[in-house]
mmCIF file with all atom_site columns, C-alpha atoms in Angstrom:
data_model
loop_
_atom_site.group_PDB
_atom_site.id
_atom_site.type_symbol
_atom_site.label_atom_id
_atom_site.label_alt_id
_atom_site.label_comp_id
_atom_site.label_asym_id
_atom_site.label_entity_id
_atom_site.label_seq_id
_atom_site.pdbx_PDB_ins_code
_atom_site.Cartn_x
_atom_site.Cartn_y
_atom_site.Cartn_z
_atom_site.occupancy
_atom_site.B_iso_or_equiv
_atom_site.pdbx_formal_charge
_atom_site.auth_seq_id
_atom_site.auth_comp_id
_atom_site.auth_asym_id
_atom_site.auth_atom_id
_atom_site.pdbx_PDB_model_num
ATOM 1   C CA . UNK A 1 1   ? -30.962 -10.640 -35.471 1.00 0.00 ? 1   UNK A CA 1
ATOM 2   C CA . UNK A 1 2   ? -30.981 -10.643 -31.484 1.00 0.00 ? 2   UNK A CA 1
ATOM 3   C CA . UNK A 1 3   ? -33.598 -8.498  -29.745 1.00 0.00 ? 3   UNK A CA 1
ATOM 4   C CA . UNK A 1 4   ? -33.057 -7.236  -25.888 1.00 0.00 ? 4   UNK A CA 1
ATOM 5   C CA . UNK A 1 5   ? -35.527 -5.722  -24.285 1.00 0.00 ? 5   UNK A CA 1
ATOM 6   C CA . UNK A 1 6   ? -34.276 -3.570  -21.245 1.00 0.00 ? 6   UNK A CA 1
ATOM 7   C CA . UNK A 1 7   ? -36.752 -3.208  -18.524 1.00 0.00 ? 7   UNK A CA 1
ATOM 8   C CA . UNK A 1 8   ? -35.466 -0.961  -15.696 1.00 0.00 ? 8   UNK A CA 1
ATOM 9   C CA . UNK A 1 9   ? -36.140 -2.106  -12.122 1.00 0.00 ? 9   UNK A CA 1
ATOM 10  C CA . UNK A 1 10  ? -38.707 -1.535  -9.770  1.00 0.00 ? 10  UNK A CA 1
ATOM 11  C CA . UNK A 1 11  ? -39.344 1.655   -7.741  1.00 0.00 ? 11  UNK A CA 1
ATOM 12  C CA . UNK A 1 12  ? -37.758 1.688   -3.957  1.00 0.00 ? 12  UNK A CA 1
ATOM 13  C CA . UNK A 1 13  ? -37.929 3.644   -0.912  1.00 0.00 ? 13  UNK A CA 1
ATOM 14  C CA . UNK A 1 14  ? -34.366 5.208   -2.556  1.00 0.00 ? 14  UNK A CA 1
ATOM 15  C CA . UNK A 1 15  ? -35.571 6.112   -5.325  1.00 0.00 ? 15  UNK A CA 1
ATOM 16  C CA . UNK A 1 16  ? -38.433 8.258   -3.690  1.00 0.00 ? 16  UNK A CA 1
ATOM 17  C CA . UNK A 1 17  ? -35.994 9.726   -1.437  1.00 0.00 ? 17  UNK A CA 1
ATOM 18  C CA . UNK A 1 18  ? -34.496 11.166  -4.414  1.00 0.00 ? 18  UNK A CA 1
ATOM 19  C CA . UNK A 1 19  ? -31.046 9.109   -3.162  1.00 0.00 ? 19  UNK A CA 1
ATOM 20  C CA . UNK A 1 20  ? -28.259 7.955   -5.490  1.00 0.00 ? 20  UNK A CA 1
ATOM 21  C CA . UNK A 1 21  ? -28.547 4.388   -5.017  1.00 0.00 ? 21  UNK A CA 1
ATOM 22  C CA . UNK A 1 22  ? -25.414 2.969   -7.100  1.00 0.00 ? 22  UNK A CA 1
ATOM 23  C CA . UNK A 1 23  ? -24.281 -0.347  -5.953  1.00 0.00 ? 23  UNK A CA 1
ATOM 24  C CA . UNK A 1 24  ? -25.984 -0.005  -2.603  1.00 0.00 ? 24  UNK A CA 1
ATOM 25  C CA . UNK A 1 25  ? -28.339 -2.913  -2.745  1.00 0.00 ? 25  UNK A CA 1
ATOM 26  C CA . UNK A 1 26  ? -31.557 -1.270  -1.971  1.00 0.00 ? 26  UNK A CA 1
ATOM 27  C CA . UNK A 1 27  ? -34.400 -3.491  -1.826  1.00 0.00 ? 27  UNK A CA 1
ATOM 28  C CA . UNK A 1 28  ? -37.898 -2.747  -3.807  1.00 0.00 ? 28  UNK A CA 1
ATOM 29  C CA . UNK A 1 29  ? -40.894 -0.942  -1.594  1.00 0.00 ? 29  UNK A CA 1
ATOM 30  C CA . UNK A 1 30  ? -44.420 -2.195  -2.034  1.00 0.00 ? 30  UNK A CA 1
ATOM 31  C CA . UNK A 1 31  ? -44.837 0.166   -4.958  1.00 0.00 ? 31  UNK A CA 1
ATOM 32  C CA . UNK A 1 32  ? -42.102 -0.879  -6.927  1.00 0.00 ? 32  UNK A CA 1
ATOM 33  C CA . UNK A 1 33  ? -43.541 -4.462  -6.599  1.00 0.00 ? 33  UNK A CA 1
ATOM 34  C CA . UNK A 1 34  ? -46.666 -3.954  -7.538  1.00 0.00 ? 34  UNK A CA 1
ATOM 35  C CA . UNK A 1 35  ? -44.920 -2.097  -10.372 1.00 0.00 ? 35  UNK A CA 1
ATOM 36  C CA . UNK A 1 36  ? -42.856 -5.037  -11.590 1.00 0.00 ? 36  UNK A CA 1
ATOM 37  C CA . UNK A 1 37  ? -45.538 -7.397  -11.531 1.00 0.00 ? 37  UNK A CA 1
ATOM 38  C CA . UNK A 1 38  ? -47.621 -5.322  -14.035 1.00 0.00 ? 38  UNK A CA 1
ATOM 39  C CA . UNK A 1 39  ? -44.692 -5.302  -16.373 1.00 0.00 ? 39  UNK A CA 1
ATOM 40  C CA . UNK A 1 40  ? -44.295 -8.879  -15.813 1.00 0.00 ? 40  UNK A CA 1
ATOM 41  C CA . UNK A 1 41  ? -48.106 -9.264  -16.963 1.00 0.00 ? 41  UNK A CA 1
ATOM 42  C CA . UNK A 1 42  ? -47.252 -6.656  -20.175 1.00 0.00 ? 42  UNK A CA 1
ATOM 43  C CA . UNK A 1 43  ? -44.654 -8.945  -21.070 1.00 0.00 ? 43  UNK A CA 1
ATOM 44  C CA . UNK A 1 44  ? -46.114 -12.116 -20.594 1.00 0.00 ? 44  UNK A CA 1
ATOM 45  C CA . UNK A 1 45  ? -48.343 -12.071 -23.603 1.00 0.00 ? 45  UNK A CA 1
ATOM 46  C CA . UNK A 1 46  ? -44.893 -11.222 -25.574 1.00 0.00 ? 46  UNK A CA 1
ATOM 47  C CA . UNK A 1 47  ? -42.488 -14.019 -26.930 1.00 0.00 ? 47  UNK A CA 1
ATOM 48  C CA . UNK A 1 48  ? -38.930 -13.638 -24.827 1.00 0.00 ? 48  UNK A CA 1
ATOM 49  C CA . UNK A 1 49  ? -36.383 -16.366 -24.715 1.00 0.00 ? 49  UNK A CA 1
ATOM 50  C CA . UNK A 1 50  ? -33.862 -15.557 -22.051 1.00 0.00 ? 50  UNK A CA 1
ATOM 51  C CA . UNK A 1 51  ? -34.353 -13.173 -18.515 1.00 0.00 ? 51  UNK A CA 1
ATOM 52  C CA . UNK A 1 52  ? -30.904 -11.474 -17.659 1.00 0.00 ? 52  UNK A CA 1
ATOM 53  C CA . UNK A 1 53  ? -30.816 -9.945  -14.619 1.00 0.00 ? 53  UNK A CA 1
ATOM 54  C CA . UNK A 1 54  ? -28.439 -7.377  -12.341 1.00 0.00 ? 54  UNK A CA 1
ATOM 55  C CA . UNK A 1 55  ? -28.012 -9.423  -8.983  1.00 0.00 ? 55  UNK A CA 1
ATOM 56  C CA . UNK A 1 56  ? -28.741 -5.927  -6.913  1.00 0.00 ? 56  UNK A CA 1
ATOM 57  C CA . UNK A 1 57  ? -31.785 -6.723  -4.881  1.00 0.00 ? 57  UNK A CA 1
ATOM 58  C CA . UNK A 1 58  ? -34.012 -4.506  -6.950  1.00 0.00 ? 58  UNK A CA 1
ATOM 59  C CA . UNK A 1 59  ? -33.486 -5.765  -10.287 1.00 0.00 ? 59  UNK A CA 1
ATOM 60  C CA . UNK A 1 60  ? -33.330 -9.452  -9.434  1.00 0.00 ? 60  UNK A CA 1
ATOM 61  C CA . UNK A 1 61  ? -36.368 -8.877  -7.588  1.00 0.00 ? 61  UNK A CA 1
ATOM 62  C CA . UNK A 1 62  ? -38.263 -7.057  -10.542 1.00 0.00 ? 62  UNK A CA 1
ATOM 63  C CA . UNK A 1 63  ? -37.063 -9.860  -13.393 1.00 0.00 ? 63  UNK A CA 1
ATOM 64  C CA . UNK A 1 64  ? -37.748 -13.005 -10.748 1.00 0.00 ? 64  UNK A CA 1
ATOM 65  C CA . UNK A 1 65  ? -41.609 -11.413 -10.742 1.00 0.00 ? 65  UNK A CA 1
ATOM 66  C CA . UNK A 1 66  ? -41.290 -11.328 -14.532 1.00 0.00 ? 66  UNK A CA 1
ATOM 67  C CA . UNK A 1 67  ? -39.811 -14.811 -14.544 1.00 0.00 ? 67  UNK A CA 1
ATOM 68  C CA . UNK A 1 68  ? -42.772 -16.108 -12.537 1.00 0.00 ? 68  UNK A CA 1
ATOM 69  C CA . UNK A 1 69  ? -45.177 -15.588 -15.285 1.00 0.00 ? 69  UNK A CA 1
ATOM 70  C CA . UNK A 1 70  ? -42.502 -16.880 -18.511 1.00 0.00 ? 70  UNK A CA 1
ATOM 71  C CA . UNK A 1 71  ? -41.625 -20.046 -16.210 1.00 0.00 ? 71  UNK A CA 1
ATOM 72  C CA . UNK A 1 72  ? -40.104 -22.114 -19.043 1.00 0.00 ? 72  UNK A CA 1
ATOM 73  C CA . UNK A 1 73  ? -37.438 -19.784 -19.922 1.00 0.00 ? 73  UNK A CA 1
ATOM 74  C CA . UNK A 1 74  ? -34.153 -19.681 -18.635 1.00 0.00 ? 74  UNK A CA 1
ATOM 75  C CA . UNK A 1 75  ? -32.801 -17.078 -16.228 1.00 0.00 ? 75  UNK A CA 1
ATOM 76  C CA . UNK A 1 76  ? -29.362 -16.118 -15.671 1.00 0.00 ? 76  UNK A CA 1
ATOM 77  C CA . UNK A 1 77  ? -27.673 -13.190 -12.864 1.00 0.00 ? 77  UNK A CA 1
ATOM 78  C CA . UNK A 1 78  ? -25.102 -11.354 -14.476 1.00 0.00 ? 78  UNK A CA 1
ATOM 79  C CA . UNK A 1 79  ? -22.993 -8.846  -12.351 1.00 0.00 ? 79  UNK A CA 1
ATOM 80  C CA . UNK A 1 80  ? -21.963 -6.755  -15.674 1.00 0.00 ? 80  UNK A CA 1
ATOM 81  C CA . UNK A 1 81  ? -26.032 -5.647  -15.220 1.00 0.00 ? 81  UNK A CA 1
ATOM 82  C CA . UNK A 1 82  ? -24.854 -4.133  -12.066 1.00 0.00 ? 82  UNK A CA 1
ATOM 83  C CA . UNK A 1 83  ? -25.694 -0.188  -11.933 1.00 0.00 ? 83  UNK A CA 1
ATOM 84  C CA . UNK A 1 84  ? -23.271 2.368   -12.545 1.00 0.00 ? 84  UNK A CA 1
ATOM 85  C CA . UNK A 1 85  ? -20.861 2.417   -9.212  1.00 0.00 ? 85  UNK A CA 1
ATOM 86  C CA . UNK A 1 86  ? -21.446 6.032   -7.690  1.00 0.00 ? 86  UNK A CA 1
ATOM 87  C CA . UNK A 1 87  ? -18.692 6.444   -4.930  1.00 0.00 ? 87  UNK A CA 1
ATOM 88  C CA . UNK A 1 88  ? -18.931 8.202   -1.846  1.00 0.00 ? 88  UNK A CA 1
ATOM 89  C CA . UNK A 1 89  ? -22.404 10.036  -3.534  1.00 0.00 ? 89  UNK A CA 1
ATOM 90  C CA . UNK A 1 90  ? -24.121 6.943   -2.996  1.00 0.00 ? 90  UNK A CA 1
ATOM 91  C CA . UNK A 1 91  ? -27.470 7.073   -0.421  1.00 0.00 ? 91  UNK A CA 1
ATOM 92  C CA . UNK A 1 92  ? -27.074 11.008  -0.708  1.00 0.00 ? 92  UNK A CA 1
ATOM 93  C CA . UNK A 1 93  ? -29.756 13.317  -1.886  1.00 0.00 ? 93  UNK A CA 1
ATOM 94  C CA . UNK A 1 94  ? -29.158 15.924  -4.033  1.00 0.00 ? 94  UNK A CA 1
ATOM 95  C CA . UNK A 1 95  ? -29.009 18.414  -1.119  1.00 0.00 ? 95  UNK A CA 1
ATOM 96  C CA . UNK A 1 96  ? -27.078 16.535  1.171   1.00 0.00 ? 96  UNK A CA 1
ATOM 97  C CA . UNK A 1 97  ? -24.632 16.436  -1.551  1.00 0.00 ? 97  UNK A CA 1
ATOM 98  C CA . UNK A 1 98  ? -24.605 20.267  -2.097  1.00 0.00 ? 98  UNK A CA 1
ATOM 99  C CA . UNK A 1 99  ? -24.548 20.753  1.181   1.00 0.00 ? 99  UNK A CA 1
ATOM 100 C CA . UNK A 1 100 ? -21.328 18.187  1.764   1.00 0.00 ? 100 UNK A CA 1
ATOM 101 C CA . UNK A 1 101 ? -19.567 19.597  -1.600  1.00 0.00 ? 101 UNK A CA 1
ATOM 102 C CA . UNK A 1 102 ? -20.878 22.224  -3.202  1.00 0.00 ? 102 UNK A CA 1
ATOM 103 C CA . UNK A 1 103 ? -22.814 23.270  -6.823  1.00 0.00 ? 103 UNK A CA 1
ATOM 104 C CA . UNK A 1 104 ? -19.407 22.010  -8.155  1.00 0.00 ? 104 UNK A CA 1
ATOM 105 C CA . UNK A 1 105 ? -19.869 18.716  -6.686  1.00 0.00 ? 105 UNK A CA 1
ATOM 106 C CA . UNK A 1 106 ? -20.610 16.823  -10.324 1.00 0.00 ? 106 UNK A CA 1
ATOM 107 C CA . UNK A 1 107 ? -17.219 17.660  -11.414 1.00 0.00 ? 107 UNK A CA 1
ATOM 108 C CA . UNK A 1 108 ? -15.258 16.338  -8.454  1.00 0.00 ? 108 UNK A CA 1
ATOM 109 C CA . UNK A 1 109 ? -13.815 13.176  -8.036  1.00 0.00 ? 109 UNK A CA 1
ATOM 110 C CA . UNK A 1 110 ? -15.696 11.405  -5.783  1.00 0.00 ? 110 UNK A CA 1
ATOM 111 C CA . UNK A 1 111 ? -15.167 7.390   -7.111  1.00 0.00 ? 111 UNK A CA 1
ATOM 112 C CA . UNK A 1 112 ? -17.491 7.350   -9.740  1.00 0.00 ? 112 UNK A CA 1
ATOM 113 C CA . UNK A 1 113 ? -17.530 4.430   -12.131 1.00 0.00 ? 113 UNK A CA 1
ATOM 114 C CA . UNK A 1 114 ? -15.406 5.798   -15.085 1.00 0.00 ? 114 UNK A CA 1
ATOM 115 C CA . UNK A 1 115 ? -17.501 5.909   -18.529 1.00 0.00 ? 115 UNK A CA 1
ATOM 116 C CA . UNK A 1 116 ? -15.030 3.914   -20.010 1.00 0.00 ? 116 UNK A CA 1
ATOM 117 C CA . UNK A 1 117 ? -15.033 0.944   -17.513 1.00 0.00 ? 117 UNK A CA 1
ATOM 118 C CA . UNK A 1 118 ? -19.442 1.137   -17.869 1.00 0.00 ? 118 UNK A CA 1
ATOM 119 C CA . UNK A 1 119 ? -18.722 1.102   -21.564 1.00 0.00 ? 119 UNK A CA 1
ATOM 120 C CA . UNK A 1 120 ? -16.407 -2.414  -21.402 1.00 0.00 ? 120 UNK A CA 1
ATOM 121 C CA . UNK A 1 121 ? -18.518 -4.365  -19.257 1.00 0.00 ? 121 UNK A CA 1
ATOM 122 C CA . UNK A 1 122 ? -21.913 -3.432  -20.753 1.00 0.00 ? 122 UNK A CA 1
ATOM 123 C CA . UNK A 1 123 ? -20.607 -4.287  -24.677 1.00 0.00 ? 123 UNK A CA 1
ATOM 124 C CA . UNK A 1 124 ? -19.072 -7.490  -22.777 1.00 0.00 ? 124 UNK A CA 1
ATOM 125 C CA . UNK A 1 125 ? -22.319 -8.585  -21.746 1.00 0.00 ? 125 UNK A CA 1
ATOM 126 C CA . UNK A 1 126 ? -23.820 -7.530  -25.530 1.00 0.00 ? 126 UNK A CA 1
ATOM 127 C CA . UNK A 1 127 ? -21.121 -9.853  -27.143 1.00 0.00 ? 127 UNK A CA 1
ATOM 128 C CA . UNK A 1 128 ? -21.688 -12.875 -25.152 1.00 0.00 ? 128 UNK A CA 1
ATOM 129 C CA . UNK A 1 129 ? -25.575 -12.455 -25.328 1.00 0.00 ? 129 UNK A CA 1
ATOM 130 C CA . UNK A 1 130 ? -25.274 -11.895 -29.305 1.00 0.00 ? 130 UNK A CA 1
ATOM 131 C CA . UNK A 1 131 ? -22.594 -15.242 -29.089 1.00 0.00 ? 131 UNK A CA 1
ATOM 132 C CA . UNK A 1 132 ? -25.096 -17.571 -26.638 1.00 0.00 ? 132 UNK A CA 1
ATOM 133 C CA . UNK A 1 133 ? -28.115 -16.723 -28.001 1.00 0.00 ? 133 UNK A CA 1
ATOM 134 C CA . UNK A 1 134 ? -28.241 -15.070 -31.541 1.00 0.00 ? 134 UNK A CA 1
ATOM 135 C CA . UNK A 1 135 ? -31.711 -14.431 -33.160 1.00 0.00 ? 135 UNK A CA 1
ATOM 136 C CA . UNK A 1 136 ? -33.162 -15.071 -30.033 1.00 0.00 ? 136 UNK A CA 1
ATOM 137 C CA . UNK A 1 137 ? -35.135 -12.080 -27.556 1.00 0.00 ? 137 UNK A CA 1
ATOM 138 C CA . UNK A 1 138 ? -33.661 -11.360 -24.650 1.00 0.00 ? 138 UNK A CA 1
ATOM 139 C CA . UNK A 1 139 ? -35.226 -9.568  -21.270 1.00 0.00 ? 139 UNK A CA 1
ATOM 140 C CA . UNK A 1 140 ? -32.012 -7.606  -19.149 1.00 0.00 ? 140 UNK A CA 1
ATOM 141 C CA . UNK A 1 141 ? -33.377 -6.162  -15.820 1.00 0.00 ? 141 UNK A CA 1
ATOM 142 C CA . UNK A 1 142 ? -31.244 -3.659  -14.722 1.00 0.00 ? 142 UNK A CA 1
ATOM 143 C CA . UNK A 1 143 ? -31.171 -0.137  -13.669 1.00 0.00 ? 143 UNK A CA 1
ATOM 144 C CA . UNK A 1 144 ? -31.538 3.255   -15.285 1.00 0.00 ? 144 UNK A CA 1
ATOM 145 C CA . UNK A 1 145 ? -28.384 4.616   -15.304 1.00 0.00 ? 145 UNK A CA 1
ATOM 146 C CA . UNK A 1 146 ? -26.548 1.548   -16.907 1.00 0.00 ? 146 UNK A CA 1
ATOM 147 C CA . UNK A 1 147 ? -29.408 0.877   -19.637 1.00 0.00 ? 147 UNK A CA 1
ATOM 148 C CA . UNK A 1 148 ? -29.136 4.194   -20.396 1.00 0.00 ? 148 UNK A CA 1
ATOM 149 C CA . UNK A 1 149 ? -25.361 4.447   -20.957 1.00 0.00 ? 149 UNK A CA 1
ATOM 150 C CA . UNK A 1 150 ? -26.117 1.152   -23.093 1.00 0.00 ? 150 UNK A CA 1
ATOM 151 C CA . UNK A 1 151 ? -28.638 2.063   -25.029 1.00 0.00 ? 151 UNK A CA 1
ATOM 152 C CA . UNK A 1 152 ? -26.257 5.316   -25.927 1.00 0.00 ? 152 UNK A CA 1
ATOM 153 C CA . UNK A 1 153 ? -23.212 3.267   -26.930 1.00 0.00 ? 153 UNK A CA 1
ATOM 154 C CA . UNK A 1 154 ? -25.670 1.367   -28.874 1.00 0.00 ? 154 UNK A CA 1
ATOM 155 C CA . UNK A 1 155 ? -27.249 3.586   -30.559 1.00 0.00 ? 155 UNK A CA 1
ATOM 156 C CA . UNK A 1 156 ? -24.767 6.619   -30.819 1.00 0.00 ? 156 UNK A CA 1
ATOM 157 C CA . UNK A 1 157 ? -26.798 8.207   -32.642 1.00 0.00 ? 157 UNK A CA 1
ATOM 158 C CA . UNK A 1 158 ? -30.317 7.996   -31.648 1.00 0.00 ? 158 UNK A CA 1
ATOM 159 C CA . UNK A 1 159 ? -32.057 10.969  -29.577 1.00 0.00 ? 159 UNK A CA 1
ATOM 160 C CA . UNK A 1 160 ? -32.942 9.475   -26.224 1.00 0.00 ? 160 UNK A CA 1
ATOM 161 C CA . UNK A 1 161 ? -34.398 11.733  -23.144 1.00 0.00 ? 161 UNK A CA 1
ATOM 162 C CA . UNK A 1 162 ? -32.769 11.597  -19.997 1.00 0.00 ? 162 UNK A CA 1
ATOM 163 C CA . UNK A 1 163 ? -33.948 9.427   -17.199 1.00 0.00 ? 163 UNK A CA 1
ATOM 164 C CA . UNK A 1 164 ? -35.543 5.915   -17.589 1.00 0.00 ? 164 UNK A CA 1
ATOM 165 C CA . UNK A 1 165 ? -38.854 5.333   -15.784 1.00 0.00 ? 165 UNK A CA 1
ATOM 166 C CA . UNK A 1 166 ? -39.307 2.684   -13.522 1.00 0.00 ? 166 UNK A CA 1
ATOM 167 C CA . UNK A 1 167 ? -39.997 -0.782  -14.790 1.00 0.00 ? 167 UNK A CA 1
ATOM 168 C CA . UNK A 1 168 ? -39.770 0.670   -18.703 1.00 0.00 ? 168 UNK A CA 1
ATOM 169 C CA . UNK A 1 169 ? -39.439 -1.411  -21.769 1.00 0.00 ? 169 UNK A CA 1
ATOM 170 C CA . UNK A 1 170 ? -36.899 -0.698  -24.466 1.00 0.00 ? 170 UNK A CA 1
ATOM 171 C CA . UNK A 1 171 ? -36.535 -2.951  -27.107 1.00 0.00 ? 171 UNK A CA 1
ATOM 172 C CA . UNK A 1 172 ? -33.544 -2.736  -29.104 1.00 0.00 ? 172 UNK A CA 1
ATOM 173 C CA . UNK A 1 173 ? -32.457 -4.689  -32.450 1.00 0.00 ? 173 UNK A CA 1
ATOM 174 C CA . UNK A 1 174 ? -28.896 -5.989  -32.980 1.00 0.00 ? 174 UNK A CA 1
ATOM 175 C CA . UNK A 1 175 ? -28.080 -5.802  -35.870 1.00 0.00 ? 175 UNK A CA 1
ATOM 176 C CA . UNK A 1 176 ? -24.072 -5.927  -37.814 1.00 0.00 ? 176 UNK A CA 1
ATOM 177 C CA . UNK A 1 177 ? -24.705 -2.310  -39.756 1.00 0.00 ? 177 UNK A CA 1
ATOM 178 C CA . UNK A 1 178 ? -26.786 -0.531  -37.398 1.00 0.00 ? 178 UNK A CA 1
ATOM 179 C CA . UNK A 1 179 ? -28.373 -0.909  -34.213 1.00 0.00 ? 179 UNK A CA 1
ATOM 180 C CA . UNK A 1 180 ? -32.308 0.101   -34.026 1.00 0.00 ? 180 UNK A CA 1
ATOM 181 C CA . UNK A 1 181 ? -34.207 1.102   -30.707 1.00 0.00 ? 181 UNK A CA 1
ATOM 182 C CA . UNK A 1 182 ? -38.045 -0.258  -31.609 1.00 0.00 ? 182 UNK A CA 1
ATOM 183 C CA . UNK A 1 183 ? -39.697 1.224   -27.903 1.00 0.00 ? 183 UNK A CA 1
ATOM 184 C CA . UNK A 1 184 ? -37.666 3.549   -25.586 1.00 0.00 ? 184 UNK A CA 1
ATOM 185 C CA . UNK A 1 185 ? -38.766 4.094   -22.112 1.00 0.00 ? 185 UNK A CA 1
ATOM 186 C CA . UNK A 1 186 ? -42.430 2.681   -22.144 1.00 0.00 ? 186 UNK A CA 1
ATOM 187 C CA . UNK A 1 187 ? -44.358 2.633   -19.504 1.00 0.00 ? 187 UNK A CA 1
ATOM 188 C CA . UNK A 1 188 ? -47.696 1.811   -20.977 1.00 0.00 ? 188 UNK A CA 1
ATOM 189 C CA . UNK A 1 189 ? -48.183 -1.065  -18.226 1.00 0.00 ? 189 UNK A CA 1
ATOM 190 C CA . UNK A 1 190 ? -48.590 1.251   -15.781 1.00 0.00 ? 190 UNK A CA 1
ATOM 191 C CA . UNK A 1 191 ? -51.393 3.411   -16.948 1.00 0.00 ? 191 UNK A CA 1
#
């Protein structure tokens, strides 16, 4: 069986803001570092073979921390990791967006990523990880909203709350029957 373990990125200045950050590449802030290298240290007592990572600047900032404390694995950018493409609603708060187009403004059409298209790429990246590497324990840094679709078409029927925390830990198990999620959203690392 092959084991991920998603850890979401960092906390940035975006993020604070309360901004949809998307495909913008928004760098981490000082928090978000210190953040990422305290999940690097939770992790580094842990056996992983392989670090995936998003190439967004937060993300491949968050796992290259990681990396720097499991220096003998291998380490590979993969732009399927990328976060789920938010349109013209990218680097707007929620206010600025009501403001621009109204309560309504979730169910306009404003160039979101479809579900379909987040869907393909993220079970693309699943296959070729299960193909490259099986049995082995993989770390993929990315960001909340695409773990969280992932995790979802994973696990279709698992219970999961809205809104991974910054630099969580969910480990999930591949397996042929039925996928299992082991950890959702920890955060332990961060007291």
């Amino acid at each position: 069986m092959t084991t991920i373990g998603f850890v979401r990125h960092g906390v940035t200045a975006w993020n604070k803001e309360g901004r949809a950050q998307g495909n913008t590449d928004v760098p981490l802030d000082e928090e978000g570092i210190q953040m990422a290298e305290r999940v690097a240290e939770r992790i580094e007592t842990e056996e992983w073979d392989v670090i995936y990572t998003s190439p967004l600047l937060r993300a491949k900032k968050t796992a290259e921390i990681i990396g720097e404390k499991q220096p003998t694995i291998d380490f590979y950018v993969d732009k399927r990791l990328g976060e789920i493409g938010g349109g013209i609603v990218e680097g707007t708060t929620e206010a600025e967006r009501l403001a621009k187009w109204g309560a309504a403004w979730r169910e306009m059409e404003l160039g979101y990523e479809t579900d379909e298209a987040i869907k393909s790429r993220g079970l693309s990246f699943i296959e070729d990880v299960k193909q490259a590497h099986a049995g082995k324990r993989i770390l993929v840094v990315s960001h909340g909203g695409f773990i969280g679709r992932l995790i979802k078409t994973l696990i279709p029927h698992g219970e999961f709350a809205k809104g991974l925390k910054n630099t969580s830990l969910t480990v999930v198990e591949l397996q042929d029957d039925e996928n299992l999620c082991h950890l959702f959203n920890c955060t332990k690392h961060l007291g």
